[in-house]
Amino acid sequence: MKGGELFARCLENEGVDYIFGVPGEENIDLLDALIDSPIRFVMTRHEQGAAFMADVYGRLTGRAGVCLSTLGPGATNLVTGVADANMDRAPVVAIAGQGATTRMHKESHQILDLVNLFEPITKYSTQIRAP
């Protein structure tokens, strides 16, 4: 079982019905796993829209809305919607792709410290480095 498949099963076990987001190279394993999942991926034109869609879903249902982005600028585009959800206590889970761990401590294109970026605007911010 690949990490993306395991992650999809965990989201299913938490009752996730929809993920709003933008596909990309860094999240393709999760998107591939969603093909065989009851979770519906709703593709958006921009990550900020995905975050606000997750925010509204959370507000209307009381269940966590989930948004997904790629690394770097894709993840930073989630910030406004995630911060708004946090300030209004709307349940949102934001998932962002990231470059390989072999590139993380170098000046590699588009790799940002997403844990520290999201820490002040979320209740919990972490990184999964291995399945």
JSON list of N, CA, C and O in Angstrom, two decimals, residues 44-97:
[
{"chain": "A", "resi": 44, "resn": "THR", "atom": "N", "xyz": [-10.60, 22.94, -8.26]},
{"chain": "A", "resi": 44, "resn": "THR", "atom": "CA", "xyz": [-10.85, 24.37, -8.28]},
{"chain": "A", "resi": 44, "resn": "THR", "atom": "C", "xyz": [-9.83, 25.05, -9.19]},
{"chain": "A", "resi": 44, "resn": "THR", "atom": "O", "xyz": [-8.81, 24.46, -9.54]},
{"chain": "A", "resi": 45, "resn": "ARG", "atom": "N", "xyz": [-10.11, 26.28, -9.55]},
{"chain": "A", "resi": 45, "resn": "ARG", "atom": "CA", "xyz": [-9.17, 27.01, -10.41]},
{"chain": "A", "resi": 45, "resn": "ARG", "atom": "C", "xyz": [-8.02, 27.61, -9.62]},
{"chain": "A", "resi": 45, "resn": "ARG", "atom": "O", "xyz": [-6.99, 27.97, -10.19]},
{"chain": "A", "resi": 46, "resn": "HIS", "atom": "N", "xyz": [-8.21, 27.78, -8.33]},
{"chain": "A", "resi": 46, "resn": "HIS", "atom": "CA", "xyz": [-7.20, 28.43, -7.49]},
{"chain": "A", "resi": 46, "resn": "HIS", "atom": "C", "xyz": [-7.29, 27.86, -6.09]},
{"chain": "A", "resi": 46, "resn": "HIS", "atom": "O", "xyz": [-8.38, 27.55, -5.60]},
{"chain": "A", "resi": 47, "resn": "GLU", "atom": "N", "xyz": [-6.17, 27.75, -5.42]},
{"chain": "A", "resi": 47, "resn": "GLU", "atom": "CA", "xyz": [-6.14, 27.18, -4.07]},
{"chain": "A", "resi": 47, "resn": "GLU", "atom": "C", "xyz": [-6.92, 28.03, -3.07]},
{"chain": "A", "resi": 47, "resn": "GLU", "atom": "O", "xyz": [-7.51, 27.51, -2.13]},
{"chain": "A", "resi": 48, "resn": "GLN", "atom": "N", "xyz": [-6.93, 29.35, -3.26]},
{"chain": "A", "resi": 48, "resn": "GLN", "atom": "CA", "xyz": [-7.69, 30.20, -2.34]},
{"chain": "A", "resi": 48, "resn": "GLN", "atom": "C", "xyz": [-9.17, 29.85, -2.40]},
{"chain": "A", "resi": 48, "resn": "GLN", "atom": "O", "xyz": [-9.85, 29.78, -1.38]},
{"chain": "A", "resi": 49, "resn": "GLY", "atom": "N", "xyz": [-9.67, 29.60, -3.61]},
{"chain": "A", "resi": 49, "resn": "GLY", "atom": "CA", "xyz": [-11.06, 29.16, -3.76]},
{"chain": "A", "resi": 49, "resn": "GLY", "atom": "C", "xyz": [-11.31, 27.84, -3.06]},
{"chain": "A", "resi": 49, "resn": "GLY", "atom": "O", "xyz": [-12.35, 27.63, -2.44]},
{"chain": "A", "resi": 50, "resn": "ALA", "atom": "N", "xyz": [-10.34, 26.93, -3.14]},
{"chain": "A", "resi": 50, "resn": "ALA", "atom": "CA", "xyz": [-10.47, 25.63, -2.46]},
{"chain": "A", "resi": 50, "resn": "ALA", "atom": "C", "xyz": [-10.57, 25.82, -0.95]},
{"chain": "A", "resi": 50, "resn": "ALA", "atom": "O", "xyz": [-11.39, 25.17, -0.29]},
{"chain": "A", "resi": 51, "resn": "ALA", "atom": "N", "xyz": [-9.76, 26.71, -0.40]},
{"chain": "A", "resi": 51, "resn": "ALA", "atom": "CA", "xyz": [-9.80, 26.95, 1.04]},
{"chain": "A", "resi": 51, "resn": "ALA", "atom": "C", "xyz": [-11.13, 27.54, 1.47]},
{"chain": "A", "resi": 51, "resn": "ALA", "atom": "O", "xyz": [-11.71, 27.14, 2.49]},
{"chain": "A", "resi": 52, "resn": "PHE", "atom": "N", "xyz": [-11.64, 28.49, 0.69]},
{"chain": "A", "resi": 52, "resn": "PHE", "atom": "CA", "xyz": [-12.93, 29.07, 1.04]},
{"chain": "A", "resi": 52, "resn": "PHE", "atom": "C", "xyz": [-14.08, 28.08, 0.84]},
{"chain": "A", "resi": 52, "resn": "PHE", "atom": "O", "xyz": [-15.06, 28.10, 1.60]},
{"chain": "A", "resi": 53, "resn": "MET", "atom": "N", "xyz": [-13.99, 27.21, -0.14]},
{"chain": "A", "resi": 53, "resn": "MET", "atom": "CA", "xyz": [-15.01, 26.18, -0.32]},
{"chain": "A", "resi": 53, "resn": "MET", "atom": "C", "xyz": [-15.00, 25.23, 0.88]},
{"chain": "A", "resi": 53, "resn": "MET", "atom": "O", "xyz": [-16.07, 24.84, 1.38]},
{"chain": "A", "resi": 54, "resn": "ALA", "atom": "N", "xyz": [-13.82, 24.85, 1.35]},
{"chain": "A", "resi": 54, "resn": "ALA", "atom": "CA", "xyz": [-13.72, 24.00, 2.54]},
{"chain": "A", "resi": 54, "resn": "ALA", "atom": "C", "xyz": [-14.27, 24.72, 3.76]},
{"chain": "A", "resi": 54, "resn": "ALA", "atom": "O", "xyz": [-14.96, 24.13, 4.60]},
{"chain": "A", "resi": 55, "resn": "ASP", "atom": "N", "xyz": [-13.99, 26.01, 3.87]},
{"chain": "A", "resi": 55, "resn": "ASP", "atom": "CA", "xyz": [-14.49, 26.85, 4.96]},
{"chain": "A", "resi": 55, "resn": "ASP", "atom": "C", "xyz": [-16.03, 26.84, 4.97]},
{"chain": "A", "resi": 55, "resn": "ASP", "atom": "O", "xyz": [-16.66, 26.57, 6.00]},
{"chain": "A", "resi": 56, "resn": "VAL", "atom": "N", "xyz": [-16.64, 27.10, 3.83]},
{"chain": "A", "resi": 56, "resn": "VAL", "atom": "CA", "xyz": [-18.11, 27.14, 3.75]},
{"chain": "A", "resi": 56, "resn": "VAL", "atom": "C", "xyz": [-18.70, 25.75, 4.01]},
{"chain": "A", "resi": 56, "resn": "VAL", "atom": "O", "xyz": [-19.70, 25.62, 4.72]},
{"chain": "A", "resi": 57, "resn": "TYR", "atom": "N", "xyz": [-18.07, 24.71, 3.47]},
{"chain": "A", "resi": 57, "resn": "TYR", "atom": "CA", "xyz": [-18.53, 23.35, 3.73]},
{"chain": "A", "resi": 57, "resn": "TYR", "atom": "C", "xyz": [-18.53, 23.07, 5.25]},
{"chain": "A", "resi": 57, "resn": "TYR", "atom": "O", "xyz": [-19.49, 22.54, 5.79]},
{"chain": "A", "resi": 58, "resn": "GLY", "atom": "N", "xyz": [-17.47, 23.46, 5.92]},
{"chain": "A", "resi": 58, "resn": "GLY", "atom": "CA", "xyz": [-17.38, 23.27, 7.36]},
{"chain": "A", "resi": 58, "resn": "GLY", "atom": "C", "xyz": [-18.45, 24.04, 8.12]},
{"chain": "A", "resi": 58, "resn": "GLY", "atom": "O", "xyz": [-19.04, 23.54, 9.07]},
{"chain": "A", "resi": 59, "resn": "ARG", "atom": "N", "xyz": [-18.68, 25.26, 7.70]},
{"chain": "A", "resi": 59, "resn": "ARG", "atom": "CA", "xyz": [-19.70, 26.09, 8.37]},
{"chain": "A", "resi": 59, "resn": "ARG", "atom": "C", "xyz": [-21.10, 25.51, 8.19]},
{"chain": "A", "resi": 59, "resn": "ARG", "atom": "O", "xyz": [-21.90, 25.51, 9.12]},
{"chain": "A", "resi": 60, "resn": "LEU", "atom": "N", "xyz": [-21.40, 25.04, 6.98]},
{"chain": "A", "resi": 60, "resn": "LEU", "atom": "CA", "xyz": [-22.75, 24.56, 6.68]},
{"chain": "A", "resi": 60, "resn": "LEU", "atom": "C", "xyz": [-23.04, 23.18, 7.24]},
{"chain": "A", "resi": 60, "resn": "LEU", "atom": "O", "xyz": [-24.19, 22.87, 7.58]},
{"chain": "A", "resi": 61, "resn": "THR", "atom": "N", "xyz": [-22.01, 22.34, 7.32]},
{"chain": "A", "resi": 61, "resn": "THR", "atom": "CA", "xyz": [-22.24, 20.96, 7.76]},
{"chain": "A", "resi": 61, "resn": "THR", "atom": "C", "xyz": [-21.80, 20.68, 9.19]},
{"chain": "A", "resi": 61, "resn": "THR", "atom": "O", "xyz": [-22.23, 19.70, 9.79]},
{"chain": "A", "resi": 62, "resn": "GLY", "atom": "N", "xyz": [-20.90, 21.51, 9.72]},
{"chain": "A", "resi": 62, "resn": "GLY", "atom": "CA", "xyz": [-20.33, 21.25, 11.03]},
{"chain": "A", "resi": 62, "resn": "GLY", "atom": "C", "xyz": [-19.24, 20.19, 10.99]},
{"chain": "A", "resi": 62, "resn": "GLY", "atom": "O", "xyz": [-18.67, 19.83, 12.00]},
{"chain": "A", "resi": 63, "resn": "ARG", "atom": "N", "xyz": [-18.96, 19.66, 9.80]},
{"chain": "A", "resi": 63, "resn": "ARG", "atom": "CA", "xyz": [-17.91, 18.66, 9.61]},
{"chain": "A", "resi": 63, "resn": "ARG", "atom": "C", "xyz": [-16.74, 19.33, 8.91]},
{"chain": "A", "resi": 63, "resn": "ARG", "atom": "O", "xyz": [-16.91, 20.29, 8.17]},
{"chain": "A", "resi": 64, "resn": "ALA", "atom": "N", "xyz": [-15.57, 18.81, 9.11]},
{"chain": "A", "resi": 64, "resn": "ALA", "atom": "CA", "xyz": [-14.38, 19.44, 8.54]},
{"chain": "A", "resi": 64, "resn": "ALA", "atom": "C", "xyz": [-14.42, 19.47, 7.03]},
{"chain": "A", "resi": 64, "resn": "ALA", "atom": "O", "xyz": [-14.60, 18.45, 6.38]},
{"chain": "A", "resi": 65, "resn": "GLY", "atom": "N", "xyz": [-14.24, 20.66, 6.48]},
{"chain": "A", "resi": 65, "resn": "GLY", "atom": "CA", "xyz": [-14.02, 20.82, 5.05]},
{"chain": "A", "resi": 65, "resn": "GLY", "atom": "C", "xyz": [-12.54, 20.61, 4.79]},
{"chain": "A", "resi": 65, "resn": "GLY", "atom": "O", "xyz": [-11.71, 21.01, 5.58]},
{"chain": "A", "resi": 66, "resn": "VAL", "atom": "N", "xyz": [-12.21, 19.96, 3.69]},
{"chain": "A", "resi": 66, "resn": "VAL", "atom": "CA", "xyz": [-10.82, 19.63, 3.40]},
{"chain": "A", "resi": 66, "resn": "VAL", "atom": "C", "xyz": [-10.40, 20.31, 2.10]},
{"chain": "A", "resi": 66, "resn": "VAL", "atom": "O", "xyz": [-11.10, 20.23, 1.09]},
{"chain": "A", "resi": 67, "resn": "CYS", "atom": "N", "xyz": [-9.25, 20.99, 2.15]},
{"chain": "A", "resi": 67, "resn": "CYS", "atom": "CA", "xyz": [-8.70, 21.61, 0.94]},
{"chain": "A", "resi": 67, "resn": "CYS", "atom": "C", "xyz": [-7.30, 21.07, 0.70]},
{"chain": "A", "resi": 67, "resn": "CYS", "atom": "O", "xyz": [-6.60, 20.68, 1.64]},
{"chain": "A", "resi": 68, "resn": "LEU", "atom": "N", "xyz": [-6.90, 21.07, -0.57]},
{"chain": "A", "resi": 68, "resn": "LEU", "atom": "CA", "xyz": [-5.65, 20.45, -0.99]},
{"chain": "A", "resi": 68, "resn": "LEU", "atom": "C", "xyz": [-4.92, 21.36, -1.96]},
{"chain": "A", "resi": 68, "resn": "LEU", "atom": "O", "xyz": [-5.53, 21.93, -2.86]},
{"chain": "A", "resi": 69, "resn": "SER", "atom": "N", "xyz": [-3.60, 21.47, -1.77]},
{"chain": "A", "resi": 69, "resn": "SER", "atom": "CA", "xyz": [-2.79, 22.26, -2.69]},
{"chain": "A", "resi": 69, "resn": "SER", "atom": "C", "xyz": [-1.49, 21.53, -3.01]},
{"chain": "A", "resi": 69, "resn": "SER", "atom": "O", "xyz": [-1.17, 20.51, -2.40]},
{"chain": "A", "resi": 70, "resn": "THR", "atom": "N", "xyz": [-0.77, 22.11, -3.94]},
{"chain": "A", "resi": 70, "resn": "THR", "atom": "CA", "xyz": [0.58, 21.64, -4.21]},
{"chain": "A", "resi": 70, "resn": "THR", "atom": "C", "xyz": [1.53, 22.39, -3.29]},
{"chain": "A", "resi": 70, "resn": "THR", "atom": "O", "xyz": [1.10, 23.09, -2.38]},
{"chain": "A", "resi": 71, "resn": "LEU", "atom": "N", "xyz": [2.82, 22.27, -3.53]},
{"chain": "A", "resi": 71, "resn": "LEU", "atom": "CA", "xyz": [3.81, 22.90, -2.66]},
{"chain": "A", "resi": 71, "resn": "LEU", "atom": "C", "xyz": [3.95, 24.39, -2.93]},
{"chain": "A", "resi": 71, "resn": "LEU", "atom": "O", "xyz": [3.35, 24.93, -3.86]},
{"chain": "A", "resi": 72, "resn": "GLY", "atom": "N", "xyz": [4.76, 25.04, -2.12]},
{"chain": "A", "resi": 72, "resn": "GLY", "atom": "CA", "xyz": [5.18, 26.43, -2.31]},
{"chain": "A", "resi": 72, "resn": "GLY", "atom": "C", "xyz": [4.04, 27.40, -2.51]},
{"chain": "A", "resi": 72, "resn": "GLY", "atom": "O", "xyz": [3.18, 27.55, -1.63]},
{"chain": "A", "resi": 73, "resn": "PRO", "atom": "N", "xyz": [3.99, 28.08, -3.68]},
{"chain": "A", "resi": 73, "resn": "PRO", "atom": "CA", "xyz": [2.95, 29.08, -3.91]},
{"chain": "A", "resi": 73, "resn": "PRO", "atom": "C", "xyz": [1.54, 28.51, -3.82]},
{"chain": "A", "resi": 73, "resn": "PRO", "atom": "O", "xyz": [0.62, 29.22, -3.41]},
{"chain": "A", "resi": 74, "resn": "GLY", "atom": "N", "xyz": [1.36, 27.24, -4.18]},
{"chain": "A", "resi": 74, "resn": "GLY", "atom": "CA", "xyz": [0.05, 26.62, -4.05]},
{"chain": "A", "resi": 74, "resn": "GLY", "atom": "C", "xyz": [-0.39, 26.59, -2.59]},
{"chain": "A", "resi": 74, "resn": "GLY", "atom": "O", "xyz": [-1.54, 26.90, -2.26]},
{"chain": "A", "resi": 75, "resn": "ALA", "atom": "N", "xyz": [0.53, 26.24, -1.72]},
{"chain": "A", "resi": 75, "resn": "ALA", "atom": "CA", "xyz": [0.21, 26.21, -0.28]},
{"chain": "A", "resi": 75, "resn": "ALA", "atom": "C", "xyz": [-0.02, 27.61, 0.27]},
{"chain": "A", "resi": 75, "resn": "ALA", "atom": "O", "xyz": [-0.93, 27.82, 1.08]},
{"chain": "A", "resi": 76, "resn": "THR", "atom": "N", "xyz": [0.77, 28.58, -0.17]},
{"chain": "A", "resi": 76, "resn": "THR", "atom": "CA", "xyz": [0.57, 29.94, 0.35]},
{"chain": "A", "resi": 76, "resn": "THR", "atom": "C", "xyz": [-0.77, 30.50, -0.10]},
{"chain": "A", "resi": 76, "resn": "THR", "atom": "O", "xyz": [-1.35, 31.34, 0.59]},
{"chain": "A", "resi": 77, "resn": "ASN", "atom": "N", "xyz": [-1.28, 30.02, -1.22]},
{"chain": "A", "resi": 77, "resn": "ASN", "atom": "CA", "xyz": [-2.60, 30.48, -1.69]},
{"chain": "A", "resi": 77, "resn": "ASN", "atom": "C", "xyz": [-3.73, 30.01, -0.77]},
{"chain": "A", "resi": 77, "resn": "ASN", "atom": "O", "xyz": [-4.82, 30.57, -0.81]},
{"chain": "A", "resi": 78, "resn": "LEU", "atom": "N", "xyz": [-3.49, 28.99, 0.04]},
{"chain": "A", "resi": 78, "resn": "LEU", "atom": "CA", "xyz": [-4.51, 28.53, 0.99]},
{"chain": "A", "resi": 78, "resn": "LEU", "atom": "C", "xyz": [-4.64, 29.44, 2.20]},
{"chain": "A", "resi": 78, "resn": "LEU", "atom": "O", "xyz": [-5.65, 29.40, 2.91]},
{"chain": "A", "resi": 79, "resn": "VAL", "atom": "N", "xyz": [-3.62, 30.24, 2.47]},
{"chain": "A", "resi": 79, "resn": "VAL", "atom": "CA", "xyz": [-3.51, 30.97, 3.73]},
{"chain": "A", "resi": 79, "resn": "VAL", "atom": "C", "xyz": [-4.74, 31.83, 4.04]},
{"chain": "A", "resi": 79, "resn": "VAL", "atom": "O", "xyz": [-5.26, 31.79, 5.16]},
{"chain": "A", "resi": 80, "resn": "THR", "atom": "N", "xyz": [-5.23, 32.62, 3.11]},
{"chain": "A", "resi": 80, "resn": "THR", "atom": "CA", "xyz": [-6.34, 33.53, 3.41]},
{"chain": "A", "resi": 80, "resn": "THR", "atom": "C", "xyz": [-7.60, 32.78, 3.83]},
{"chain": "A", "resi": 80, "resn": "THR", "atom": "O", "xyz": [-8.23, 33.12, 4.83]},
{"chain": "A", "resi": 81, "resn": "GLY", "atom": "N", "xyz": [-7.95, 31.74, 3.09]},
{"chain": "A", "resi": 81, "resn": "GLY", "atom": "CA", "xyz": [-9.15, 30.96, 3.44]},
{"chain": "A", "resi": 81, "resn": "GLY", "atom": "C", "xyz": [-8.99, 30.20, 4.73]},
{"chain": "A", "resi": 81, "resn": "GLY", "atom": "O", "xyz": [-9.93, 30.11, 5.53]},
{"chain": "A", "resi": 82, "resn": "VAL", "atom": "N", "xyz": [-7.82, 29.65, 4.97]},
{"chain": "A", "resi": 82, "resn": "VAL", "atom": "CA", "xyz": [-7.57, 28.90, 6.21]},
{"chain": "A", "resi": 82, "resn": "VAL", "atom": "C", "xyz": [-7.59, 29.85, 7.40]},
{"chain": "A", "resi": 82, "resn": "VAL", "atom": "O", "xyz": [-8.17, 29.54, 8.45]},
{"chain": "A", "resi": 83, "resn": "ALA", "atom": "N", "xyz": [-6.98, 31.03, 7.27]},
{"chain": "A", "resi": 83, "resn": "ALA", "atom": "CA", "xyz": [-6.99, 32.01, 8.36]},
{"chain": "A", "resi": 83, "resn": "ALA", "atom": "C", "xyz": [-8.41, 32.47, 8.66]},
{"chain": "A", "resi": 83, "resn": "ALA", "atom": "O", "xyz": [-8.79, 32.60, 9.83]},
{"chain": "A", "resi": 84, "resn": "ASP", "atom": "N", "xyz": [-9.20, 32.69, 7.63]},
{"chain": "A", "resi": 84, "resn": "ASP", "atom": "CA", "xyz": [-10.60, 33.10, 7.83]},
{"chain": "A", "resi": 84, "resn": "ASP", "atom": "C", "xyz": [-11.38, 32.02, 8.56]},
{"chain": "A", "resi": 84, "resn": "ASP", "atom": "O", "xyz": [-12.12, 32.31, 9.50]},
{"chain": "A", "resi": 85, "resn": "ALA", "atom": "N", "xyz": [-11.20, 30.77, 8.15]},
{"chain": "A", "resi": 85, "resn": "ALA", "atom": "CA", "xyz": [-11.88, 29.67, 8.82]},
{"chain": "A", "resi": 85, "resn": "ALA", "atom": "C", "xyz": [-11.46, 29.58, 10.29]},
{"chain": "A", "resi": 85, "resn": "ALA", "atom": "O", "xyz": [-12.30, 29.37, 11.17]},
{"chain": "A", "resi": 86, "resn": "ASN", "atom": "N", "xyz": [-10.18, 29.75, 10.55]},
{"chain": "A", "resi": 86, "resn": "ASN", "atom": "CA", "xyz": [-9.68, 29.67, 11.92]},
{"chain": "A", "resi": 86, "resn": "ASN", "atom": "C", "xyz": [-10.27, 30.79, 12.78]},
{"chain": "A", "resi": 86, "resn": "ASN", "atom": "O", "xyz": [-10.70, 30.55, 13.91]},
{"chain": "A", "resi": 87, "resn": "MET", "atom": "N", "xyz": [-10.31, 32.00, 12.25]},
{"chain": "A", "resi": 87, "resn": "MET", "atom": "CA", "xyz": [-10.84, 33.13, 13.03]},
{"chain": "A", "resi": 87, "resn": "MET", "atom": "C", "xyz": [-12.33, 32.96, 13.33]},
{"chain": "A", "resi": 87, "resn": "MET", "atom": "O", "xyz": [-12.81, 33.41, 14.37]},
{"chain": "A", "resi": 88, "resn": "ASP", "atom": "N", "xyz": [-13.04, 32.30, 12.42]},
{"chain": "A", "resi": 88, "resn": "ASP", "atom": "CA", "xyz": [-14.48, 32.10, 12.61]},
{"chain": "A", "resi": 88, "resn": "ASP", "atom": "C", "xyz": [-14.83, 30.73, 13.18]},
{"chain": "A", "resi": 88, "resn": "ASP", "atom": "O", "xyz": [-15.99, 30.35, 13.24]},
{"chain": "A", "resi": 89, "resn": "ARG", "atom": "N", "xyz": [-13.82, 29.99, 13.58]},
{"chain": "A", "resi": 89, "resn": "ARG", "atom": "CA", "xyz": [-13.97, 28.67, 14.20]},
{"chain": "A", "resi": 89, "resn": "ARG", "atom": "C", "xyz": [-14.68, 27.67, 13.28]},
{"chain": "A", "resi": 89, "resn": "ARG", "atom": "O", "xyz": [-15.44, 26.81, 13.74]},
{"chain": "A", "resi": 90, "resn": "ALA", "atom": "N", "xyz": [-14.45, 27.77, 11.98]},
{"chain": "A", "resi": 90, "resn": "ALA", "atom": "CA", "xyz": [-15.01, 26.81, 11.03]},
{"chain": "A", "resi": 90, "resn": "ALA", "atom": "C", "xyz": [-14.05, 25.63, 10.92]},
{"chain": "A", "resi": 90, "resn": "ALA", "atom": "O", "xyz": [-12.84, 25.82, 10.83]},
{"chain": "A", "resi": 91, "resn": "PRO", "atom": "N", "xyz": [-14.56, 24.41, 10.91]},
{"chain": "A", "resi": 91, "resn": "PRO", "atom": "CA", "xyz": [-13.68, 23.24, 10.86]},
{"chain": "A", "resi": 91, "resn": "PRO", "atom": "C", "xyz": [-13.11, 23.01, 9.45]},
{"chain": "A", "resi": 91, "resn": "PRO", "atom": "O", "xyz": [-13.86, 22.72, 8.51]},
{"chain": "A", "resi": 92, "resn": "VAL", "atom": "N", "xyz": [-11.80, 23.18, 9.31]},
{"chain": "A", "resi": 92, "resn": "VAL", "atom": "CA", "xyz": [-11.12, 23.00, 8.03]},
{"chain": "A", "resi": 92, "resn": "VAL", "atom": "C", "xyz": [-9.83, 22.23, 8.24]},
{"chain": "A", "resi": 92, "resn": "VAL", "atom": "O", "xyz": [-9.11, 22.46, 9.22]},
{"chain": "A", "resi": 93, "resn": "VAL", "atom": "N", "xyz": [-9.55, 21.33, 7.33]},
{"chain": "A", "resi": 93, "resn": "VAL", "atom": "CA", "xyz": [-8.27, 20.63, 7.27]},
{"chain": "A", "resi": 93, "resn": "VAL", "atom": "C", "xyz": [-7.62, 21.02, 5.96]},
{"chain": "A", "resi": 93, "resn": "VAL", "atom": "O", "xyz": [-8.21, 20.83, 4.89]},
{"chain": "A", "resi": 94, "resn": "ALA", "atom": "N", "xyz": [-6.42, 21.59, 6.03]},
{"chain": "A", "resi": 94, "resn": "ALA", "atom": "CA", "xyz": [-5.68, 21.98, 4.84]},
{"chain": "A", "resi": 94, "resn": "ALA", "atom": "C", "xyz": [-4.53, 21.01, 4.64]},
{"chain": "A", "resi": 94, "resn": "ALA", "atom": "O", "xyz": [-3.75, 20.76, 5.57]},
{"chain": "A", "resi": 95, "resn": "ILE", "atom": "N", "xyz": [-4.42, 20.49, 3.43]},
{"chain": "A", "resi": 95, "resn": "ILE", "atom": "CA", "xyz": [-3.37, 19.53, 3.10]},
{"chain": "A", "resi": 95, "resn": "ILE", "atom": "C", "xyz": [-2.56, 20.12, 1.95]},
{"chain": "A", "resi": 95, "resn": "ILE", "atom": "O", "xyz": [-3.14, 20.56, 0.95]},
{"chain": "A", "resi": 96, "resn": "ALA", "atom": "N", "xyz": [-1.26, 20.13, 2.10]},
{"chain": "A", "resi": 96, "resn": "ALA", "atom": "CA", "xyz": [-0.40, 20.67, 1.05]},
{"chain": "A", "resi": 96, "resn": "ALA", "atom": "C", "xyz": [0.67, 19.65, 0.69]},
{"chain": "A", "resi": 96, "resn": "ALA", "atom": "O", "xyz": [1.21, 18.97, 1.56]},
{"chain": "A", "resi": 97, "resn": "GLY", "atom": "N", "xyz": [0.97, 19.57, -0.59]},
{"chain": "A", "resi": 97, "resn": "GLY", "atom": "CA", "xyz": [2.09, 18.75, -1.04]},
{"chain": "A", "resi": 97, "resn": "GLY", "atom": "C", "xyz": [3.39, 19.42, -0.66]},
{"chain": "A", "resi": 97, "resn": "GLY", "atom": "O", "xyz": [3.44, 20.60, -0.31]}
]
